[in-house]
PDB file of C-alpha atoms in Angstrom:
ATOM      1  CA  MET A 273      -6.873  21.004  -0.336  1.00 31.00           C
ATOM      2  CA  PRO A 274      -4.759  18.902   2.424  1.00 28.00           C
ATOM      3  CA  THR A 275      -3.575  22.052   4.976  1.00 26.00           C
ATOM      4  CA  GLN A 276      -1.935  20.057   7.567  1.00 28.00           C
ATOM      5  CA  PRO A 277       1.808  20.400   8.138  1.00 25.00           C
ATOM      6  CA  PRO A 278       3.364  16.717   7.482  1.00 27.00           C
ATOM      7  CA  ILE A 279       3.333  14.002  10.554  1.00 29.00           C
ATOM      8  CA  LEU A 280       6.284  12.294  11.026  1.00 27.00           C
ATOM      9  CA  PRO A 281       6.554   9.363  12.695  1.00 32.00           C
ATOM     10  CA  SER A 282       6.727   9.210  16.795  1.00 29.00           C
ATOM     11  CA  VAL A 283       6.846   5.490  16.989  1.00 30.00           C
ATOM     12  CA  THR A 284       8.644   2.473  15.403  1.00 30.00           C
ATOM     13  CA  PRO A 285       6.517   0.403  13.792  1.00 35.00           C
ATOM     14  CA  THR A 286       7.651  -2.879  13.357  1.00 34.00           C
ATOM     15  CA  SER A 287       9.523  -5.060  16.162  1.00 31.00           C
ATOM     16  CA  ALA A 288      11.942  -7.928  15.353  1.00 28.00           C
ATOM     17  CA  PRO A 289      10.143 -10.909  14.058  1.00 29.00           C
ATOM     18  CA  ILE A 290       9.587 -14.118  16.326  1.00 27.00           C
ATOM     19  CA  PRO A 291      12.240 -16.610  15.586  1.00 26.00           C
ATOM     20  CA  THR A 292      10.068 -19.475  13.819  1.00 27.00           C
ATOM     21  CA  ALA A 293      10.081 -22.443  11.057  1.00 28.00           C
ATOM     22  CA  VAL A 294       9.237 -20.263   8.389  1.00 31.00           C
ATOM     23  CA  PRO A 295       8.177 -21.918   4.823  1.00 33.00           C
ATOM     24  CA  THR A 296      10.134 -20.449   2.102  1.00 39.00           C
ATOM     25  CA  PRO A 297       7.503 -18.443   0.106  1.00 40.00           C
ATOM     26  CA  THR A 298       6.777 -21.179  -2.821  1.00 40.00           C
ATOM     27  CA  ALA A 299       6.059 -23.771   0.290  1.00 34.00           C
ATOM     28  CA  ALA A 300       4.039 -20.911   1.870  1.00 38.00           C
ATOM     29  CA  ARG A 301       2.169 -21.026  -0.786  1.00 40.00           C
ATOM     30  CA  THR A 302       1.240 -24.248  -1.725  1.00 37.00           C
ATOM     31  CA  ALA A 303       0.767 -25.517   2.073  1.00 39.00           C
ATOM     32  CA  TRP A 304      -0.573 -22.776   3.862  1.00 42.00           C
ATOM     33  CA  SER A 305      -4.041 -23.380   4.389  1.00 46.00           C
ATOM     34  CA  PRO A 306      -6.841 -21.007   5.596  1.00 54.00           C
ATOM     35  CA  ARG A 307      -7.078 -21.992   9.416  1.00 63.00           C
ATOM     36  CA  VAL A 308      -7.307 -18.736  11.175  1.00 64.00           C
ATOM     37  CA  SER A 309      -6.117 -20.163  14.896  1.00 67.00           C
ATOM     38  CA  GLY A 310      -2.897 -18.601  16.185  1.00 81.00           C
ATOM     39  CA  PRO A 311      -1.318 -14.918  16.241  1.00 86.00           C
ATOM     40  CA  VAL A 312      -1.049 -13.063  13.614  1.00 88.00           C
ATOM     41  CA  SER A 313       2.251 -12.871  14.326  1.00 85.00           C
ATOM     42  CA  ARG A 314       3.253 -16.557  13.154  1.00 87.00           C
ATOM     43  CA  ASP A 315       0.913 -16.633  10.390  1.00 89.00           C
ATOM     44  CA  PRO A 316       3.257 -17.388   7.348  1.00 90.00           C
ATOM     45  CA  LEU A 317       1.434 -15.355   5.054  1.00 91.00           C
ATOM     46  CA  LEU A 318       1.072 -12.502   7.490  1.00 91.00           C
ATOM     47  CA  GLY A 319       3.577 -11.005  10.284  1.00 89.00           C
ATOM     48  CA  ALA A 320       5.820 -14.555   9.654  1.00 91.00           C
ATOM     49  CA  ASN A 321       5.452 -14.301   5.855  1.00 94.00           C
ATOM     50  CA  PRO A 322       8.733 -14.773   4.719  1.00 94.00           C
ATOM     51  CA  VAL A 323       9.242 -11.843   2.855  1.00 94.00           C
ATOM     52  CA  HIS A 324       8.225  -9.797   5.737  1.00 93.00           C
ATOM     53  CA  LEU A 325      11.304 -11.398   8.065  1.00 93.00           C
ATOM     54  CA  GLN A 326      14.623 -10.176   5.719  1.00 92.00           C
ATOM     55  CA  PRO A 327      15.853  -6.719   7.175  1.00 91.00           C
ATOM     56  CA  GLY A 328      17.467  -4.578   4.894  1.00 89.00           C
ATOM     57  CA  TYR A 329      16.048  -5.727   1.544  1.00 93.00           C
ATOM     58  CA  GLY A 330      14.205  -2.644  -0.205  1.00 95.00           C
ATOM     59  CA  ILE A 331      13.248  -1.935  -3.658  1.00 96.00           C
ATOM     60  CA  ARG A 332      15.211  -1.261  -6.598  1.00 96.00           C
ATOM     61  CA  ALA A 333      15.861   2.133  -8.069  1.00 96.00           C
ATOM     62  CA  VAL A 334      14.060   3.297 -11.272  1.00 96.00           C
ATOM     63  CA  ASN A 335      14.338   5.887 -13.478  1.00 95.00           C
ATOM     64  CA  CYS A 336      10.558   6.661 -14.464  1.00 95.00           C
ATOM     65  CA  ARG A 337       9.397   8.536 -17.378  1.00 95.00           C
ATOM     66  CA  LEU A 338       5.935   9.923 -16.697  1.00 97.00           C
ATOM     67  CA  PRO A 339       3.408  11.306 -19.800  1.00 96.00           C
ATOM     68  CA  GLY A 340       2.164  14.810 -18.850  1.00 94.00           C
ATOM     69  CA  TRP A 341      -0.448  15.084 -16.254  1.00 95.00           C
ATOM     70  CA  ARG A 342      -3.624  16.664 -17.869  1.00 95.00           C
ATOM     71  CA  LEU A 343      -7.346  16.443 -15.623  1.00 96.00           C
ATOM     72  CA  GLN A 344      -8.860  14.797 -18.861  1.00 96.00           C
ATOM     73  CA  ALA A 345      -9.539  10.675 -18.542  1.00 96.00           C
ATOM     74  CA  ALA A 346      -7.518   9.738 -21.580  1.00 97.00           C
ATOM     75  CA  ALA A 347      -4.563  11.474 -20.508  1.00 97.00           C
ATOM     76  CA  ALA A 348      -4.965   9.940 -16.817  1.00 97.00           C
ATOM     77  CA  LYS A 349      -5.069   6.603 -17.876  1.00 97.00           C
ATOM     78  CA  ALA A 350      -2.058   6.986 -19.818  1.00 97.00           C
ATOM     79  CA  TYR A 351      -0.416   8.404 -16.820  1.00 97.00           C
ATOM     80  CA  TYR A 352      -1.503   5.525 -13.861  1.00 98.00           C
ATOM     81  CA  SER A 353      -0.347   2.859 -17.035  1.00 98.00           C
ATOM     82  CA  ALA A 354       3.018   4.462 -17.193  1.00 98.00           C
ATOM     83  CA  ALA A 355       3.042   4.610 -13.017  1.00 98.00           C
ATOM     84  CA  ILE A 356       2.172   0.795 -12.856  1.00 98.00           C
ATOM     85  CA  ALA A 357       5.121  -0.088 -15.469  1.00 98.00           C
ATOM     86  CA  CYS A 358       7.057   1.879 -13.233  1.00 98.00           C
ATOM     87  CA  HIS A 359       6.308  -0.115  -9.987  1.00 98.00           C
ATOM     88  CA  ASP A 360       6.613  -3.021 -11.693  1.00 98.00           C
ATOM     89  CA  ARG A 361      10.612  -2.335 -12.439  1.00 98.00           C
ATOM     90  CA  ALA A 362      11.054  -1.320  -9.037  1.00 98.00           C
ATOM     91  CA  TRP A 363       9.363  -4.185  -6.498  1.00 98.00           C
ATOM     92  CA  ARG A 364      10.276  -6.959  -9.588  1.00 97.00           C
ATOM     93  CA  ALA A 365      13.820  -8.039  -7.965  1.00 96.00           C
ATOM     94  CA  THR A 366      12.270  -7.727  -4.603  1.00 97.00           C
ATOM     95  CA  LEU A 367       9.788 -10.146  -5.378  1.00 97.00           C
ATOM     96  CA  ALA A 368      12.242 -12.593  -7.166  1.00 97.00           C
ATOM     97  CA  HIS A 369      14.631 -12.223  -4.534  1.00 96.00           C
ATOM     98  CA  PHE A 370      12.247 -13.953  -2.262  1.00 95.00           C
ATOM     99  CA  GLY A 371      11.377 -16.871  -4.666  1.00 95.00           C
ATOM    100  CA  LEU A 372       8.205 -15.016  -6.335  1.00 96.00           C
ATOM    101  CA  THR A 373       7.011 -13.893  -9.791  1.00 96.00           C
ATOM    102  CA  LEU A 374       5.353 -10.370 -10.242  1.00 97.00           C
ATOM    103  CA  ALA A 375       2.730 -10.374 -12.575  1.00 96.00           C
ATOM    104  CA  GLY A 376       1.559  -6.644 -13.023  1.00 96.00           C
ATOM    105  CA  PRO A 377      -1.785  -5.470 -12.406  1.00 98.00           C
ATOM    106  CA  ARG A 378      -4.519  -4.872 -14.235  1.00 97.00           C
ATOM    107  CA  LEU A 379      -6.030  -1.013 -14.674  1.00 97.00           C
ATOM    108  CA  TRP A 380      -9.417  -0.255 -14.896  1.00 95.00           C
ATOM    109  CA  ALA A 381      -9.363   3.828 -15.482  1.00 95.00           C
ATOM    110  CA  GLY A 382     -12.970   4.557 -17.109  1.00 94.00           C
ATOM    111  CA  ALA A 383     -14.169   7.741 -17.411  1.00 92.00           C
ATOM    112  CA  GLN A 384     -17.557   6.893 -15.345  1.00 90.00           C
ATOM    113  CA  GLY A 385     -17.187   4.309 -12.612  1.00 88.00           C
ATOM    114  CA  ASN A 386     -20.435   3.208 -12.662  1.00 86.00           C
ATOM    115  CA  GLN A 387     -19.327   1.904 -15.973  1.00 86.00           C
ATOM    116  CA  TYR A 388     -16.950  -0.454 -14.098  1.00 89.00           C
ATOM    117  CA  ALA A 389     -18.445  -4.206 -14.438  1.00 85.00           C
ATOM    118  CA  GLY A 390     -14.876  -6.031 -13.130  1.00 86.00           C
ATOM    119  CA  GLY A 391     -14.489  -9.040 -10.598  1.00 88.00           C
ATOM    120  CA  CYS A 392     -15.564  -6.827  -7.621  1.00 87.00           C
ATOM    121  CA  GLY A 393     -18.869  -5.344  -9.177  1.00 78.00           C
ATOM    122  CA  ARG A 394     -19.030  -1.638  -8.042  1.00 70.00           C
ATOM    123  CA  ASN A 395     -18.039   0.301  -5.891  1.00 61.00           C
ATOM    124  CA  SER A 396     -20.076   0.832  -3.329  1.00 61.00           C
ATOM    125  CA  THR A 397     -17.757   1.771  -0.389  1.00 60.00           C
ATOM    126  CA  GLY A 398     -17.557   5.630  -1.445  1.00 61.00           C
ATOM    127  CA  ARG A 399     -13.479   5.936  -1.622  1.00 72.00           C
ATOM    128  CA  GLU A 400     -12.593   7.130  -4.629  1.00 87.00           C
ATOM    129  CA  ALA A 401     -10.356   4.434  -5.730  1.00 92.00           C
ATOM    130  CA  PHE A 402      -9.901   0.315  -4.823  1.00 94.00           C
ATOM    131  CA  TYR A 403      -7.976  -2.594  -5.825  1.00 95.00           C
ATOM    132  CA  CYS A 404      -9.915  -5.860  -6.811  1.00 94.00           C
ATOM    133  CA  SER A 405      -7.980  -8.748  -5.898  1.00 93.00           C
ATOM    134  CA  ALA A 406     -10.393 -11.382  -7.577  1.00 92.00           C
ATOM    135  CA  ASP A 407      -8.835 -10.350 -11.427  1.00 94.00           C
ATOM    136  CA  GLN A 408      -6.209  -8.108  -9.492  1.00 96.00           C
ATOM    137  CA  THR A 409      -7.269  -4.841 -11.161  1.00 96.00           C
ATOM    138  CA  ILE A 410      -6.440  -1.302 -10.013  1.00 97.00           C
ATOM    139  CA  VAL A 411      -9.617   0.435 -10.226  1.00 95.00           C
ATOM    140  CA  MET A 412      -9.505   4.346 -10.574  1.00 95.00           C
ATOM    141  CA  PRO A 413     -12.544   6.124 -12.141  1.00 95.00           C
ATOM    142  CA  PHE A 414     -12.069   9.419 -14.020  1.00 95.00           C
ATOM    143  CA  ASP A 415     -15.471  10.604 -11.994  1.00 94.00           C
ATOM    144  CA  SER A 416     -14.910   9.695  -8.574  1.00 93.00           C
ATOM    145  CA  MET A 417     -11.060  10.460  -9.003  1.00 95.00           C
ATOM    146  CA  ARG A 418     -11.133  13.836  -9.803  1.00 94.00           C
ATOM    147  CA  SER A 419     -11.875  15.160  -6.628  1.00 92.00           C
ATOM    148  CA  ILE A 420      -7.984  14.238  -5.533  1.00 94.00           C
ATOM    149  CA  ALA A 421      -6.266  14.195  -8.912  1.00 94.00           C
ATOM    150  CA  ARG A 422      -7.702  18.107  -9.144  1.00 94.00           C
ATOM    151  CA  TYR A 423      -5.189  19.117  -6.494  1.00 94.00           C
ATOM    152  CA  GLY A 424      -1.995  17.458  -8.880  1.00 93.00           C
ATOM    153  CA  GLU A 425      -0.430  14.839 -10.145  1.00 95.00           C
ATOM    154  CA  GLY A 426       1.395  13.844  -7.176  1.00 96.00           C
ATOM    155  CA  TYR A 427      -1.881  13.443  -5.445  1.00 96.00           C
ATOM    156  CA  ALA A 428      -3.340  11.058  -8.324  1.00 97.00           C
ATOM    157  CA  LEU A 429      -0.617   9.328  -8.174  1.00 97.00           C
ATOM    158  CA  ALA A 430       0.204   8.755  -4.509  1.00 97.00           C
ATOM    159  CA  VAL A 431      -4.125   7.275  -4.769  1.00 97.00           C
ATOM    160  CA  LEU A 432      -2.352   4.912  -7.326  1.00 98.00           C
ATOM    161  CA  SER A 433       1.253   3.425  -5.366  1.00 98.00           C
ATOM    162  CA  HIS A 434      -1.318   2.699  -2.532  1.00 97.00           C
ATOM    163  CA  GLU A 435      -3.563   0.093  -4.205  1.00 97.00           C
ATOM    164  CA  TYR A 436      -0.268  -0.286  -5.859  1.00 98.00           C
ATOM    165  CA  GLY A 437       0.581  -1.749  -2.386  1.00 98.00           C
ATOM    166  CA  HIS A 438      -2.439  -4.152  -2.627  1.00 98.00           C
ATOM    167  CA  HIS A 439      -1.896  -5.780  -5.327  1.00 98.00           C
ATOM    168  CA  LEU A 440       1.836  -6.428  -3.574  1.00 98.00           C
ATOM    169  CA  GLN A 441      -0.371  -7.760  -0.813  1.00 97.00           C
ATOM    170  CA  GLN A 442      -1.776 -10.308  -2.906  1.00 97.00           C
ATOM    171  CA  GLN A 443       1.212 -11.328  -4.922  1.00 97.00           C
ATOM    172  CA  ILE A 444       2.707 -12.696  -1.691  1.00 96.00           C
ATOM    173  CA  GLY A 445      -0.166 -14.338  -0.298  1.00 95.00           C
ATOM    174  CA  VAL A 446      -0.917 -11.448   2.888  1.00 96.00           C
ATOM    175  CA  MET A 447      -4.251 -10.806   0.795  1.00 95.00           C
ATOM    176  CA  ALA A 448      -5.462 -13.942   0.610  1.00 93.00           C
ATOM    177  CA  ALA A 449      -4.436 -14.512   4.473  1.00 94.00           C
ATOM    178  CA  TYR A 450      -6.145 -11.664   5.271  1.00 95.00           C
ATOM    179  CA  HIS A 451      -9.310 -12.814   3.846  1.00 93.00           C
ATOM    180  CA  ALA A 452      -9.032 -15.994   5.281  1.00 92.00           C
ATOM    181  CA  ARG A 453      -9.111 -14.635   9.138  1.00 93.00           C
ATOM    182  CA  ALA A 454     -11.322 -11.748   8.453  1.00 94.00           C
ATOM    183  CA  GLN A 455     -13.719 -13.805   7.382  1.00 92.00           C
ATOM    184  CA  ALA A 456     -13.516 -15.853  10.638  1.00 91.00           C
ATOM    185  CA  VAL A 457     -13.608 -13.144  12.945  1.00 92.00           C
ATOM    186  CA  GLY A 458     -16.158 -10.875  10.536  1.00 93.00           C
ATOM    187  CA  PHE A 459     -15.159  -8.063   8.263  1.00 93.00           C
ATOM    188  CA  SER A 460     -17.065  -5.711  10.415  1.00 93.00           C
ATOM    189  CA  SER A 461     -15.772  -6.460  14.042  1.00 95.00           C
ATOM    190  CA  GLN A 462     -13.696  -4.866  16.312  1.00 95.00           C
ATOM    191  CA  ALA A 463     -10.847  -7.807  15.517  1.00 93.00           C
ATOM    192  CA  GLY A 464     -11.524  -7.563  11.580  1.00 94.00           C
ATOM    193  CA  GLN A 465     -11.391  -3.543  11.314  1.00 96.00           C
ATOM    194  CA  LEU A 466      -7.881  -3.997  12.884  1.00 96.00           C
ATOM    195  CA  LEU A 467      -7.154  -6.954  10.659  1.00 95.00           C
ATOM    196  CA  SER A 468      -8.124  -3.751   7.933  1.00 95.00           C
ATOM    197  CA  ARG A 469      -6.147  -1.175   9.134  1.00 96.00           C
ATOM    198  CA  GLN A 470      -3.059  -3.781   9.328  1.00 96.00           C
ATOM    199  CA  LEU A 471      -3.457  -4.061   5.696  1.00 97.00           C
ATOM    200  CA  GLU A 472      -4.301  -0.683   4.624  1.00 97.00           C
ATOM    201  CA  LEU A 473      -1.251   0.629   6.616  1.00 97.00           C
ATOM    202  CA  GLN A 474       1.262  -1.692   5.304  1.00 98.00           C
ATOM    203  CA  ALA A 475       0.101  -0.834   1.471  1.00 98.00           C
ATOM    204  CA  TRP A 476       0.730   3.180   2.429  1.00 97.00           C
ATOM    205  CA  CYS A 477       4.181   1.498   4.038  1.00 97.00           C
ATOM    206  CA  PHE A 478       4.658  -0.412   0.862  1.00 98.00           C
ATOM    207  CA  SER A 479       4.280   3.016  -1.271  1.00 98.00           C
ATOM    208  CA  GLY A 480       6.224   4.979   1.290  1.00 97.00           C
ATOM    209  CA  MET A 481       9.085   2.611   0.403  1.00 97.00           C
ATOM    210  CA  PHE A 482       8.817   3.216  -3.652  1.00 98.00           C
ATOM    211  CA  TYR A 483       9.039   6.869  -2.898  1.00 97.00           C
ATOM    212  CA  GLY A 484      11.636   6.435   0.083  1.00 96.00           C
ATOM    213  CA  MET A 485      13.893   5.073  -3.008  1.00 96.00           C
ATOM    214  CA  ASN A 486      12.725   6.835  -6.066  1.00 96.00           C
ATOM    215  CA  ALA A 487      11.973  10.265  -5.003  1.00 95.00           C
ATOM    216  CA  GLY A 488      14.488  12.805  -7.136  1.00 95.00           C
ATOM    217  CA  ARG A 489      14.888  10.352  -9.953  1.00 95.00           C
ATOM    218  CA  GLY A 490      13.295  10.481 -13.490  1.00 95.00           C
ATOM    219  CA  SER A 491       9.750  11.862 -13.252  1.00 96.00           C
ATOM    220  CA  ILE A 492       8.970  11.265  -9.577  1.00 97.00           C
ATOM    221  CA  THR A 493      10.388  14.309  -8.092  1.00 96.00           C
ATOM    222  CA  ARG A 494      10.567  15.223  -4.726  1.00 96.00           C
ATOM    223  CA  SER A 495       7.790  17.421  -4.621  1.00 95.00           C
ATOM    224  CA  LEU A 496       5.875  14.517  -5.774  1.00 96.00           C
ATOM    225  CA  SER A 497       6.542  12.354  -2.855  1.00 95.00           C
ATOM    226  CA  GLN A 498       5.861  15.987  -0.544  1.00 95.00           C
ATOM    227  CA  GLN A 499       2.040  15.720  -2.256  1.00 95.00           C
ATOM    228  CA  ALA A 500       1.805  12.258  -1.572  1.00 95.00           C
ATOM    229  CA  LEU A 501       2.396  12.254   2.060  1.00 95.00           C
ATOM    230  CA  GLU A 502      -0.120  15.672   2.175  1.00 94.00           C
ATOM    231  CA  ASN A 503      -2.391  13.412   0.522  1.00 93.00           C
ATOM    232  CA  ASN A 504      -1.873  10.052   2.847  1.00 93.00           C
ATOM    233  CA  SER A 505      -2.209  13.225   5.792  1.00 92.00           C
ATOM    234  CA  HIS A 506      -5.976  12.906   4.817  1.00 92.00           C
ATOM    235  CA  ALA A 507      -6.684   9.732   3.908  1.00 91.00           C
ATOM    236  CA  GLY A 508      -8.202   7.790   7.378  1.00 89.00           C
ATOM    237  CA  ASP A 509     -11.489   7.026   8.356  1.00 89.00           C
ATOM    238  CA  ARG A 510     -13.941   9.342   7.742  1.00 86.00           C
ATOM    239  CA  PRO A 511     -16.344  10.118   9.635  1.00 88.00           C
ATOM    240  CA  GLY A 512     -19.279   7.431   9.869  1.00 87.00           C
ATOM    241  CA  GLU A 513     -17.181   5.094   8.495  1.00 88.00           C
ATOM    242  CA  LEU A 514     -15.969   1.823  10.144  1.00 91.00           C
ATOM    243  CA  ARG A 515     -12.424   1.990  11.620  1.00 92.00           C
ATOM    244  CA  GLN A 516     -10.781  -0.079   8.298  1.00 92.00           C
ATOM    245  CA  HIS A 517      -8.198   2.391   6.959  1.00 93.00           C
ATOM    246  CA  GLY A 518      -6.367   3.833  10.127  1.00 92.00           C
ATOM    247  CA  THR A 519      -5.890   7.439  11.633  1.00 93.00           C
ATOM    248  CA  ASN A 520      -4.660  10.292   9.845  1.00 94.00           C
ATOM    249  CA  ARG A 521      -1.767  10.096  11.570  1.00 94.00           C
ATOM    250  CA  ASN A 522      -1.051   6.812  11.468  1.00 95.00           C
ATOM    251  CA  ILE A 523      -1.445   6.257   7.770  1.00 96.00           C
ATOM    252  CA  ALA A 524       1.018   9.715   7.428  1.00 95.00           C
ATOM    253  CA  SER A 525       3.454   7.899   9.782  1.00 95.00           C
ATOM    254  CA  TRP A 526       3.389   4.398   7.759  1.00 96.00           C
ATOM    255  CA  PHE A 527       3.921   6.057   5.187  1.00 97.00           C
ATOM    256  CA  THR A 528       7.153   8.311   6.150  1.00 96.00           C
ATOM    257  CA  TRP A 529       8.558   5.131   7.901  1.00 96.00           C
ATOM    258  CA  GLY A 530       8.528   3.381   4.657  1.00 96.00           C
ATOM    259  CA  ARG A 531      10.231   5.881   2.852  1.00 95.00           C
ATOM    260  CA  HIS A 532      12.440   6.792   5.251  1.00 94.00           C
ATOM    261  CA  PRO A 533      12.769   4.000   8.401  1.00 92.00           C
ATOM    262  CA  SER A 534      14.212   5.692  11.181  1.00 92.00           C
ATOM    263  CA  VAL A 535      13.104   8.283  13.903  1.00 89.00           C
ATOM    264  CA  LYS A 536      16.488  10.346  13.158  1.00 90.00           C
ATOM    265  CA  SER A 537      15.803  12.179   9.433  1.00 86.00           C
ATOM    266  CA  SER A 538      19.525  12.111   9.499  1.00 86.00           C
ATOM    267  CA  ALA A 539      20.029   8.573   9.795  1.00 91.00           C
ATOM    268  CA  ARG A 540      21.281   6.797   6.106  1.00 90.00           C
ATOM    269  CA  VAL A 541      19.159   3.878   6.036  1.00 91.00           C
ATOM    270  CA  ALA A 542      17.159   2.551   2.893  1.00 91.00           C
ATOM    271  CA  PRO A 543      13.132   1.342   2.576  1.00 94.00           C
ATOM    272  CA  SER A 544      12.817  -2.205   3.313  1.00 95.00           C
ATOM    273  CA  VAL A 545      10.293  -4.911   3.037  1.00 96.00           C
ATOM    274  CA  TYR A 546      11.267  -5.846   7.101  1.00 95.00           C
ATOM    275  CA  GLU A 547       9.829  -2.631   8.593  1.00 95.00           C
ATOM    276  CA  CYS A 548       6.682  -2.580   6.634  1.00 96.00           C
ATOM    277  CA  ASN A 549       4.708  -5.098   8.853  1.00 95.00           C
ATOM    278  CA  PRO A 550       1.802  -3.916  10.744  1.00 95.00           C
ATOM    279  CA  TRP A 551       1.557  -7.766  11.830  1.00 91.00           C
ATOM    280  CA  ALA A 552       3.526  -7.563  14.184  1.00 86.00           C
ATOM    281  CA  ALA A 553       3.731  -4.396  15.587  1.00 83.00           C
ATOM    282  CA  ARG A 554       4.735  -3.413  19.253  1.00 77.00           C
ATOM    283  CA  ASP A 555       3.027  -0.568  19.448  1.00 83.00           C
ATOM    284  CA  ALA A 556      -1.190  -0.893  19.111  1.00 88.00           C
ATOM    285  CA  SER A 557      -1.492   3.071  19.044  1.00 89.00           C
ATOM    286  CA  SER A 558       0.530   2.680  15.564  1.00 92.00           C
ATOM    287  CA  LEU A 559      -2.521   0.549  14.505  1.00 92.00           C
ATOM    288  CA  GLN A 560      -5.776   3.007  15.371  1.00 93.00           C
TER     289      GLN A 560
END
């Protein structure tokens, strides 16, 4: 059970974008090829992705109505399905603003993880859940998720919201660009591990945006938002793992920044996709 206090951001994760000629989202998808030369910050689908370049544009507030939470496979699957639909409603207008049509992710939430036979094969990472970009599926096996879900719905929802962040990355082109660059340098290399941390930290930031806009509305209570922070404060790289997710502190910081992008808790600011750009982070320590 998480016991550490919440961790607030100590640095401003993102910096102003580098002025450059940036294609529209549609052009970026059709003209972009998996070349990996040049700085990540100028990559048209990573640091210079059009979705990252407009300050102040966030997501829609929605009234989620989630079914009652029970620690049982069928009930958890129904809860996850409703939560995905809620995330879809929150994010659809955001992607439409940038000329993209959101296609919601699939869900696999079977009772036993060894029954999964989707596009990404079995989960060999030891993680409780994962996103498969090959078939755009959020995979949340009940048996592997039980160690987190037993603490309550807020912890389970935090995991789903993070995996949904990966689906957003797939939708806006970040995932394809990440795979091309990571494959070129080696997924396990130092550069590849940094790219992975950037990918993961952005997904947590996107998740934070959802909570920042919707905590206190419908079924997304402020308590669930707090439980998400507690879960994410312990989601960092584990002993023996490659450095592919980030430290507990940085994960919590990017999630918190997504919820409220200001170092002043009293500041009147709203979640913004511009702030969730670890590809243009000004402080390398925020990517550890």
